[in-house]
Amino acid sequence: MPAIKLDGKALGATMRGEVAARVAARAAAGKRPPGLAAVLVGDDKASQQYVKMKHETFTAAGCASTVHRLPAETTQSQLLDLVAQLNADPAVHGILVQLPLPRHIDEGAVLRAVSPAKDADCFHPENLGFLAAGFPRFYPCTPHGVVQLLTRNGVPLAGKEVVIVGRSNIVGKPLALMMMQKPGTSNPAACDATVTVAHTRTADLAAVCRRADVLIACAGRLHVITPDMVKPGAAVVDVGTNFVNGKLAGDVHPAVADVAGWLSPVPGGVGPMTITMLLYNTLSAAELIDG
Ligand code: NAP
């Protein structure tokens, strides 16, 4: 029997509707709309497309959205000046600096300059520290999207073996923290799972993956997960985005659908969830800042 689809397009739409209802209730109470400021430096086509999608998503949910487009030759100090201005702007609750930045700019310095209270991406070390300590201010968008995609589809996580292929600071590592932690009121999206994190130095990746009740691929390598690496009936989440002849494809080989119990598609799986969780974080930031 083919795997049940973990449909991020449908769930993302439902969750954006939930956010929009909360934004409308805030407006009815006389509160200003949650505001996102996106900063785009240079003319990278994919980044332009991502920022456009985010802008449309925010306006559709009744939020304010401004896009600051800067030329590729913008200096680091000019960019830091803009970030400081956005940090001080009361109409801005979430700041998103679209990555990658041009090579002459120190990405880490810019991300650390974003006010942690407005860090809608949850990339700031202060927010990652709160997450690691078990009382997150925000959850990073892609890991949170993966957790929502699993839990809202009824995939059991507590006590299960979760294998994450990838250990980056924006996906694999924070996802491992969320998966392994004890849930509670200050950490509602924690999962109580037993977690293994695999990477390029993992010996016998296939054997490690076969242990997984829940396998999450975030390696950024086309079809690195093949059917022989999947325990029959496992839930498989494909975070990878790879372009093949201009078309989007994941890290999981399509034939895994014949072995897995659940599988998220690419496109239409984790991607729409990531943008939804950015919206969710910006609403949370507005609630924290404005009440
Ligand atoms: P990254 O920084 O390049 O990290 C990739 C990780 O995967 C690294 O830890 C690397 O191991 C590991 N890895 C690479 N090849 C491997 C292999 N053959 N076997 C085992 N481990 C391997 O990438 P990222 O930023 O985490 O993103 C991962 C993927 O998710 C990319 O395709 C990205 O485009 C996609 N993504 C999608 C969304 C979305 O919303 N859909 C959001 C974010 C990212 P080492 O540490 O040993 O090098």
PDB file of C-alpha atoms in Angstrom, residues 162-167 172-173 176 195-199 202 208:
ATOM      1  CA  VAL A 162      13.783   9.339  15.063  1.00  0.00           C
ATOM      2  CA  VAL A 163      16.710   9.555  12.651  1.00  0.00           C
ATOM      3  CA  ILE A 164      17.633  12.948  11.200  1.00  0.00           C
ATOM      4  CA  VAL A 165      20.007  12.987   8.226  1.00  0.00           C
ATOM      5  CA  GLY A 166      21.723  16.396   8.417  1.00  0.00           C
ATOM      6  CA  ARG A 167      23.104  18.502  11.276  1.00  0.00           C
ATOM      7  CA  GLY A 172      18.999  19.231  11.522  1.00  0.00           C
ATOM      8  CA  LYS A 173      20.383  20.470  14.837  1.00  0.00           C
ATOM      9  CA  ALA A 176      17.022  17.154  16.948  1.00  0.00           C
ATOM     10  CA  VAL A 195      17.003  10.775  18.393  1.00  0.00           C
ATOM     11  CA  THR A 196      19.956   9.903  16.175  1.00  0.00           C
ATOM     12  CA  VAL A 197      21.578  12.579  13.999  1.00  0.00           C
ATOM     13  CA  ALA A 198      23.437  11.329  10.914  1.00  0.00           C
ATOM     14  CA  HIS A 199      25.856  13.272   8.676  1.00  0.00           C
ATOM     15  CA  THR A 202      28.140   8.477   9.721  1.00  0.00           C
ATOM     16  CA  VAL A 208      21.164   3.840  10.865  1.00  0.00           C
TER      17      VAL A 208
END
